[in-house]
Amino acid sequence: MTESHDNTIDALIPEVAAELVEALNLDETPEEIDPDEPLFGDGLGLDSIDVLEIALVVSRRYGLNLRSDDDRNEQIFASLRDLCRFIAENRTK
């Protein structure tokens, strides 16, 4: 990965964190979300319904087509940083 690509991911993190907080009505602030913490389980504690909400928000905002049957979903949604990496690599908006 290039430094520019890493900077793009880092720039997306607060933006996407804010989108998550708003869309999911989270108690945390965007700044409190650790970008490397798992989004599910012991991490942020999201569930499969939350993934659908995230996918909808990300699809609309960044022009991505996230599908529930995508084999990469576990990797894409592993953490906020992983989600931002996917957005940076695939966005159309």
mmCIF file of N, CA and C in Angstrom:
data_model
loop_
_atom_site.group_PDB
_atom_site.id
_atom_site.type_symbol
_atom_site.label_atom_id
_atom_site.label_comp_id
_atom_site.label_asym_id
_atom_site.label_seq_id
_atom_site.Cartn_x
_atom_site.Cartn_y
_atom_site.Cartn_z
ATOM 1 N N MET A 1 0.828 -1.171 0.000
ATOM 2 C CA MET A 1 0.000 0.000 0.000
ATOM 3 C C MET A 1 0.878 1.242 0.000
ATOM 4 N N THR A 2 0.414 2.256 -0.687
ATOM 5 C CA THR A 2 1.191 3.480 -0.744
ATOM 6 C C THR A 2 0.848 4.383 0.429
ATOM 7 N N GLU A 3 1.727 5.350 0.669
ATOM 8 C CA GLU A 3 1.476 6.301 1.749
ATOM 9 C C GLU A 3 0.208 7.100 1.465
ATOM 10 N N SER A 4 -0.002 7.445 0.198
ATOM 11 C CA SER A 4 -1.204 8.188 -0.190
ATOM 12 C C SER A 4 -2.461 7.375 0.114
ATOM 13 N N HIS A 5 -2.411 6.081 -0.178
ATOM 14 C CA HIS A 5 -3.546 5.198 0.101
ATOM 15 C C HIS A 5 -3.819 5.132 1.600
ATOM 16 N N ASP A 6 -2.761 5.015 2.392
ATOM 17 C CA ASP A 6 -2.911 4.989 3.851
ATOM 18 C C ASP A 6 -3.494 6.301 4.364
ATOM 19 N N ASN A 7 -3.067 7.431 3.776
ATOM 20 C CA ASN A 7 -3.606 8.729 4.168
ATOM 21 C C ASN A 7 -5.090 8.826 3.840
ATOM 22 N N THR A 8 -5.488 8.254 2.699
ATOM 23 C CA THR A 8 -6.901 8.250 2.320
ATOM 24 C C THR A 8 -7.710 7.463 3.341
ATOM 25 N N ILE A 9 -7.213 6.313 3.738
ATOM 26 C CA ILE A 9 -7.898 5.497 4.745
ATOM 27 C C ILE A 9 -8.002 6.272 6.051
ATOM 28 N N ASP A 10 -6.897 6.875 6.480
ATOM 29 C CA ASP A 10 -6.903 7.649 7.727
ATOM 30 C C ASP A 10 -7.881 8.817 7.658
ATOM 31 N N ALA A 11 -8.008 9.437 6.489
ATOM 32 C CA ALA A 11 -8.944 10.550 6.328
ATOM 33 C C ALA A 11 -10.393 10.069 6.369
ATOM 34 N N LEU A 12 -10.635 8.858 5.911
ATOM 35 C CA LEU A 12 -11.993 8.305 5.907
ATOM 36 C C LEU A 12 -12.465 7.879 7.296
ATOM 37 N N ILE A 13 -11.550 7.505 8.167
ATOM 38 C CA ILE A 13 -11.923 6.941 9.468
ATOM 39 C C ILE A 13 -12.869 7.844 10.255
ATOM 40 N N PRO A 14 -12.562 9.125 10.486
ATOM 41 C CA PRO A 14 -13.506 9.944 11.259
ATOM 42 C C PRO A 14 -14.836 10.152 10.537
ATOM 43 N N GLU A 15 -14.783 10.242 9.219
ATOM 44 C CA GLU A 15 -15.996 10.431 8.417
ATOM 45 C C GLU A 15 -16.918 9.216 8.529
ATOM 46 N N VAL A 16 -16.355 8.029 8.345
ATOM 47 C CA VAL A 16 -17.151 6.801 8.407
ATOM 48 C C VAL A 16 -17.591 6.533 9.845
ATOM 49 N N ALA A 17 -16.741 6.826 10.812
ATOM 50 C CA ALA A 17 -17.126 6.666 12.222
ATOM 51 C C ALA A 17 -18.347 7.525 12.531
ATOM 52 N N ALA A 18 -18.364 8.749 12.042
ATOM 53 C CA ALA A 18 -19.513 9.633 12.260
ATOM 54 C C ALA A 18 -20.763 9.072 11.590
ATOM 55 N N GLU A 19 -20.606 8.506 10.409
ATOM 56 C CA GLU A 19 -21.738 7.880 9.709
ATOM 57 C C GLU A 19 -22.289 6.703 10.522
ATOM 58 N N LEU A 20 -21.397 5.897 11.101
ATOM 59 C CA LEU A 20 -21.825 4.752 11.911
ATOM 60 C C LEU A 20 -22.585 5.214 13.149
ATOM 61 N N VAL A 21 -22.037 6.195 13.836
ATOM 62 C CA VAL A 21 -22.672 6.701 15.057
ATOM 63 C C VAL A 21 -24.070 7.220 14.749
ATOM 64 N N GLU A 22 -24.190 7.979 13.656
ATOM 65 C CA GLU A 22 -25.489 8.548 13.304
ATOM 66 C C GLU A 22 -26.475 7.477 12.846
ATOM 67 N N ALA A 23 -26.048 6.610 11.942
ATOM 68 C CA ALA A 23 -26.948 5.603 11.374
ATOM 69 C C ALA A 23 -27.411 4.583 12.406
ATOM 70 N N LEU A 24 -26.532 4.251 13.349
ATOM 71 C CA LEU A 24 -26.843 3.198 14.316
ATOM 72 C C LEU A 24 -27.219 3.743 15.689
ATOM 73 N N ASN A 25 -27.258 5.067 15.819
ATOM 74 C CA ASN A 25 -27.578 5.704 17.101
ATOM 75 C C ASN A 25 -26.715 5.155 18.235
ATOM 76 N N LEU A 26 -25.414 5.097 17.999
ATOM 77 C CA LEU A 26 -24.489 4.555 18.998
ATOM 78 C C LEU A 26 -24.297 5.533 20.145
ATOM 79 N N ASP A 27 -23.997 4.995 21.319
ATOM 80 C CA ASP A 27 -23.723 5.822 22.492
ATOM 81 C C ASP A 27 -22.346 6.475 22.413
ATOM 82 N N GLU A 28 -21.426 5.854 21.672
ATOM 83 C CA GLU A 28 -20.075 6.388 21.522
ATOM 84 C C GLU A 28 -20.077 7.592 20.587
ATOM 85 N N THR A 29 -19.058 8.426 20.747
ATOM 86 C CA THR A 29 -18.820 9.482 19.769
ATOM 87 C C THR A 29 -17.904 8.902 18.694
ATOM 88 N N PRO A 30 -17.857 9.516 17.523
ATOM 89 C CA PRO A 30 -16.950 9.002 16.484
ATOM 90 C C PRO A 30 -15.503 8.915 16.963
ATOM 91 N N GLU A 31 -15.089 9.869 17.784
ATOM 92 C CA GLU A 31 -13.711 9.886 18.283
ATOM 93 C C GLU A 31 -13.422 8.733 19.240
ATOM 94 N N GLU A 32 -14.439 8.189 19.858
ATOM 95 C CA GLU A 32 -14.253 7.091 20.818
ATOM 96 C C GLU A 32 -14.142 5.729 20.147
ATOM 97 N N ILE A 33 -14.455 5.650 18.876
ATOM 98 C CA ILE A 33 -14.389 4.367 18.181
ATOM 99 C C ILE A 33 -12.951 4.099 17.766
ATOM 100 N N ASP A 34 -12.395 3.021 18.284
ATOM 101 C CA ASP A 34 -11.038 2.602 17.926
ATOM 102 C C ASP A 34 -11.102 2.001 16.522
ATOM 103 N N PRO A 35 -10.367 2.556 15.560
ATOM 104 C CA PRO A 35 -10.467 2.062 14.187
ATOM 105 C C PRO A 35 -9.981 0.631 14.001
ATOM 106 N N ASP A 36 -9.229 0.114 14.957
ATOM 107 C CA ASP A 36 -8.718 -1.251 14.844
ATOM 108 C C ASP A 36 -9.498 -2.250 15.698
ATOM 109 N N GLU A 37 -10.467 -1.782 16.439
ATOM 110 C CA GLU A 37 -11.302 -2.640 17.280
ATOM 111 C C GLU A 37 -12.314 -3.383 16.398
ATOM 112 N N PRO A 38 -12.589 -4.639 16.708
ATOM 113 C CA PRO A 38 -13.599 -5.360 15.931
ATOM 114 C C PRO A 38 -14.948 -4.641 15.995
ATOM 115 N N LEU A 39 -15.659 -4.646 14.879
ATOM 116 C CA LEU A 39 -16.984 -4.028 14.864
ATOM 117 C C LEU A 39 -18.015 -4.910 15.560
ATOM 118 N N PHE A 40 -17.738 -6.212 15.633
ATOM 119 C CA PHE A 40 -18.701 -7.158 16.191
ATOM 120 C C PHE A 40 -18.162 -7.811 17.449
ATOM 121 N N GLY A 41 -19.015 -8.551 18.119
ATOM 122 C CA GLY A 41 -18.599 -9.297 19.300
ATOM 123 C C GLY A 41 -18.120 -8.404 20.418
ATOM 124 N N ASP A 42 -16.936 -8.705 20.938
ATOM 125 C CA ASP A 42 -16.389 -7.975 22.079
ATOM 126 C C ASP A 42 -15.917 -6.570 21.722
ATOM 127 N N GLY A 43 -15.882 -6.252 20.442
ATOM 128 C CA GLY A 43 -15.456 -4.920 20.019
ATOM 129 C C GLY A 43 -16.577 -3.915 20.210
ATOM 130 N N LEU A 44 -17.034 -3.346 19.123
ATOM 131 C CA LEU A 44 -18.093 -2.341 19.165
ATOM 132 C C LEU A 44 -19.450 -2.968 19.473
ATOM 133 N N GLY A 45 -19.557 -4.279 19.283
ATOM 134 C CA GLY A 45 -20.772 -4.997 19.662
ATOM 135 C C GLY A 45 -21.901 -4.931 18.649
ATOM 136 N N LEU A 46 -21.582 -4.695 17.385
ATOM 137 C CA LEU A 46 -22.623 -4.632 16.366
ATOM 138 C C LEU A 46 -23.119 -6.028 16.020
ATOM 139 N N ASP A 47 -24.304 -6.089 15.393
ATOM 140 C CA ASP A 47 -24.871 -7.374 14.986
ATOM 141 C C ASP A 47 -25.197 -7.347 13.493
ATOM 142 N N SER A 48 -25.812 -8.411 12.994
ATOM 143 C CA SER A 48 -26.062 -8.535 11.556
ATOM 144 C C SER A 48 -27.034 -7.478 11.034
ATOM 145 N N ILE A 49 -27.973 -7.049 11.844
ATOM 146 C CA ILE A 49 -28.890 -5.980 11.439
ATOM 147 C C ILE A 49 -28.105 -4.679 11.262
ATOM 148 N N ASP A 50 -27.157 -4.442 12.157
ATOM 149 C CA ASP A 50 -26.312 -3.252 12.048
ATOM 150 C C ASP A 50 -25.506 -3.265 10.745
ATOM 151 N N VAL A 51 -25.053 -4.448 10.333
ATOM 152 C CA VAL A 51 -24.297 -4.565 9.086
ATOM 153 C C VAL A 51 -25.151 -4.107 7.911
ATOM 154 N N LEU A 52 -26.420 -4.478 7.922
ATOM 155 C CA LEU A 52 -27.308 -4.054 6.844
ATOM 156 C C LEU A 52 -27.420 -2.535 6.799
ATOM 157 N N GLU A 53 -27.538 -1.919 7.961
ATOM 158 C CA GLU A 53 -27.600 -0.455 8.042
ATOM 159 C C GLU A 53 -26.300 0.171 7.530
ATOM 160 N N ILE A 54 -25.179 -0.381 7.975
ATOM 161 C CA ILE A 54 -23.878 0.137 7.540
ATOM 162 C C ILE A 54 -23.748 0.003 6.025
ATOM 163 N N ALA A 55 -24.108 -1.156 5.500
ATOM 164 C CA ALA A 55 -24.009 -1.395 4.058
ATOM 165 C C ALA A 55 -24.851 -0.390 3.278
ATOM 166 N N LEU A 56 -26.032 -0.089 3.771
ATOM 167 C CA LEU A 56 -26.909 0.873 3.106
ATOM 168 C C LEU A 56 -26.290 2.270 3.109
ATOM 169 N N VAL A 57 -25.805 2.691 4.257
ATOM 170 C CA VAL A 57 -25.186 4.017 4.378
ATOM 171 C C VAL A 57 -23.952 4.119 3.482
ATOM 172 N N VAL A 58 -23.097 3.119 3.536
ATOM 173 C CA VAL A 58 -21.864 3.128 2.752
ATOM 174 C C VAL A 58 -22.183 3.095 1.255
ATOM 175 N N SER A 59 -23.162 2.301 0.873
ATOM 176 C CA SER A 59 -23.544 2.215 -0.539
ATOM 177 C C SER A 59 -24.015 3.561 -1.065
ATOM 178 N N ARG A 60 -24.861 4.215 -0.302
ATOM 179 C CA ARG A 60 -25.387 5.516 -0.729
ATOM 180 C C ARG A 60 -24.305 6.595 -0.743
ATOM 181 N N ARG A 61 -23.523 6.626 0.288
ATOM 182 C CA ARG A 61 -22.539 7.708 0.450
ATOM 183 C C ARG A 61 -21.354 7.584 -0.504
ATOM 184 N N TYR A 62 -20.899 6.359 -0.737
ATOM 185 C CA TYR A 62 -19.665 6.155 -1.493
ATOM 186 C C TYR A 62 -19.860 5.431 -2.825
ATOM 187 N N GLY A 63 -21.099 5.128 -3.175
ATOM 188 C CA GLY A 63 -21.369 4.505 -4.463
ATOM 189 C C GLY A 63 -20.900 3.072 -4.573
ATOM 190 N N LEU A 64 -20.915 2.370 -3.463
ATOM 191 C CA LEU A 64 -20.477 0.969 -3.451
ATOM 192 C C LEU A 64 -21.678 0.038 -3.489
ATOM 193 N N ASN A 65 -21.445 -1.159 -3.976
ATOM 194 C CA ASN A 65 -22.488 -2.168 -3.963
ATOM 195 C C ASN A 65 -22.051 -3.287 -3.019
ATOM 196 N N LEU A 66 -22.478 -3.196 -1.767
ATOM 197 C CA LEU A 66 -22.160 -4.234 -0.783
ATOM 198 C C LEU A 66 -23.285 -5.255 -0.785
ATOM 199 N N ARG A 67 -22.919 -6.503 -0.916
ATOM 200 C CA ARG A 67 -23.919 -7.571 -0.994
ATOM 201 C C ARG A 67 -23.804 -8.488 0.218
ATOM 202 N N SER A 68 -24.930 -8.977 0.671
ATOM 203 C CA SER A 68 -24.941 -9.850 1.845
ATOM 204 C C SER A 68 -24.260 -11.189 1.576
ATOM 205 N N ASP A 69 -24.175 -11.586 0.307
ATOM 206 C CA ASP A 69 -23.565 -12.877 -0.021
ATOM 207 C C ASP A 69 -22.103 -12.749 -0.460
ATOM 208 N N ASP A 70 -21.499 -11.590 -0.240
ATOM 209 C CA ASP A 70 -20.093 -11.382 -0.597
ATOM 210 C C ASP A 70 -19.212 -12.157 0.383
ATOM 211 N N ASP A 71 -18.357 -13.005 -0.146
ATOM 212 C CA ASP A 71 -17.472 -13.823 0.690
ATOM 213 C C ASP A 71 -16.475 -12.984 1.489
ATOM 214 N N ARG A 72 -16.277 -11.729 1.101
ATOM 215 C CA ARG A 72 -15.312 -10.863 1.779
ATOM 216 C C ARG A 72 -15.919 -10.088 2.942
ATOM 217 N N ASN A 73 -17.207 -10.237 3.215
ATOM 218 C CA ASN A 73 -17.870 -9.420 4.236
ATOM 219 C C ASN A 73 -17.208 -9.507 5.603
ATOM 220 N N GLU A 74 -16.788 -10.680 5.996
ATOM 221 C CA GLU A 74 -16.135 -10.819 7.304
ATOM 222 C C GLU A 74 -14.875 -9.957 7.364
ATOM 223 N N GLN A 75 -14.146 -9.915 6.267
ATOM 224 C CA GLN A 75 -12.933 -9.092 6.193
ATOM 225 C C GLN A 75 -13.299 -7.614 6.070
ATOM 226 N N ILE A 76 -14.262 -7.277 5.217
ATOM 227 C CA ILE A 76 -14.659 -5.879 4.994
ATOM 228 C C ILE A 76 -15.123 -5.239 6.290
ATOM 229 N N PHE A 77 -15.920 -5.967 7.073
ATOM 230 C CA PHE A 77 -16.511 -5.420 8.288
ATOM 231 C C PHE A 77 -15.771 -5.831 9.563
ATOM 232 N N ALA A 78 -14.529 -6.268 9.440
ATOM 233 C CA ALA A 78 -13.765 -6.705 10.613
ATOM 234 C C ALA A 78 -13.519 -5.555 11.587
ATOM 235 N N SER A 79 -13.229 -4.376 11.056
ATOM 236 C CA SER A 79 -12.969 -3.196 11.896
ATOM 237 C C SER A 79 -13.302 -1.952 11.085
ATOM 238 N N LEU A 80 -13.334 -0.832 11.741
ATOM 239 C CA LEU A 80 -13.570 0.434 11.047
ATOM 240 C C LEU A 80 -12.480 0.680 10.011
ATOM 241 N N ARG A 81 -11.232 0.392 10.362
ATOM 242 C CA ARG A 81 -10.126 0.593 9.419
ATOM 243 C C ARG A 81 -10.290 -0.305 8.188
ATOM 244 N N ASP A 82 -10.703 -1.549 8.389
ATOM 245 C CA ASP A 82 -10.910 -2.455 7.254
ATOM 246 C C ASP A 82 -12.046 -1.961 6.360
ATOM 247 N N LEU A 83 -13.107 -1.469 6.964
ATOM 248 C CA LEU A 83 -14.219 -0.921 6.194
ATOM 249 C C LEU A 83 -13.748 0.288 5.387
ATOM 250 N N CYS A 84 -12.973 1.154 6.001
ATOM 251 C CA CYS A 84 -12.449 2.336 5.307
ATOM 252 C C CYS A 84 -11.492 1.942 4.187
ATOM 253 N N ARG A 85 -10.715 0.898 4.402
ATOM 254 C CA ARG A 85 -9.814 0.406 3.355
ATOM 255 C C ARG A 85 -10.633 -0.054 2.149
ATOM 256 N N PHE A 86 -11.702 -0.796 2.401
ATOM 257 C CA PHE A 86 -12.566 -1.265 1.321
ATOM 258 C C PHE A 86 -13.180 -0.076 0.577
ATOM 259 N N ILE A 87 -13.650 0.915 1.321
ATOM 260 C CA ILE A 87 -14.241 2.106 0.701
ATOM 261 C C ILE A 87 -13.205 2.816 -0.169
ATOM 262 N N ALA A 88 -12.004 3.021 0.365
ATOM 263 C CA ALA A 88 -10.951 3.722 -0.379
ATOM 264 C C ALA A 88 -10.605 3.003 -1.678
ATOM 265 N N GLU A 89 -10.637 1.690 -1.656
ATOM 266 C CA GLU A 89 -10.255 0.904 -2.828
ATOM 267 C C GLU A 89 -11.373 0.769 -3.847
ATOM 268 N N ASN A 90 -12.635 0.979 -3.433
ATOM 269 C CA ASN A 90 -13.763 0.662 -4.311
ATOM 270 C C ASN A 90 -14.772 1.778 -4.537
ATOM 271 N N ARG A 91 -14.612 2.903 -3.910
ATOM 272 C CA ARG A 91 -15.622 3.959 -3.993
ATOM 273 C C ARG A 91 -15.742 4.512 -5.410
ATOM 274 N N THR A 92 -16.955 4.932 -5.735
ATOM 275 C CA THR A 92 -17.210 5.587 -7.016
ATOM 276 C C THR A 92 -17.637 7.030 -6.811
ATOM 277 N N LYS A 93 -17.857 7.421 -5.562
ATOM 278 C CA LYS A 93 -18.243 8.805 -5.238
ATOM 279 C C LYS A 93 -17.204 9.420 -4.324
#
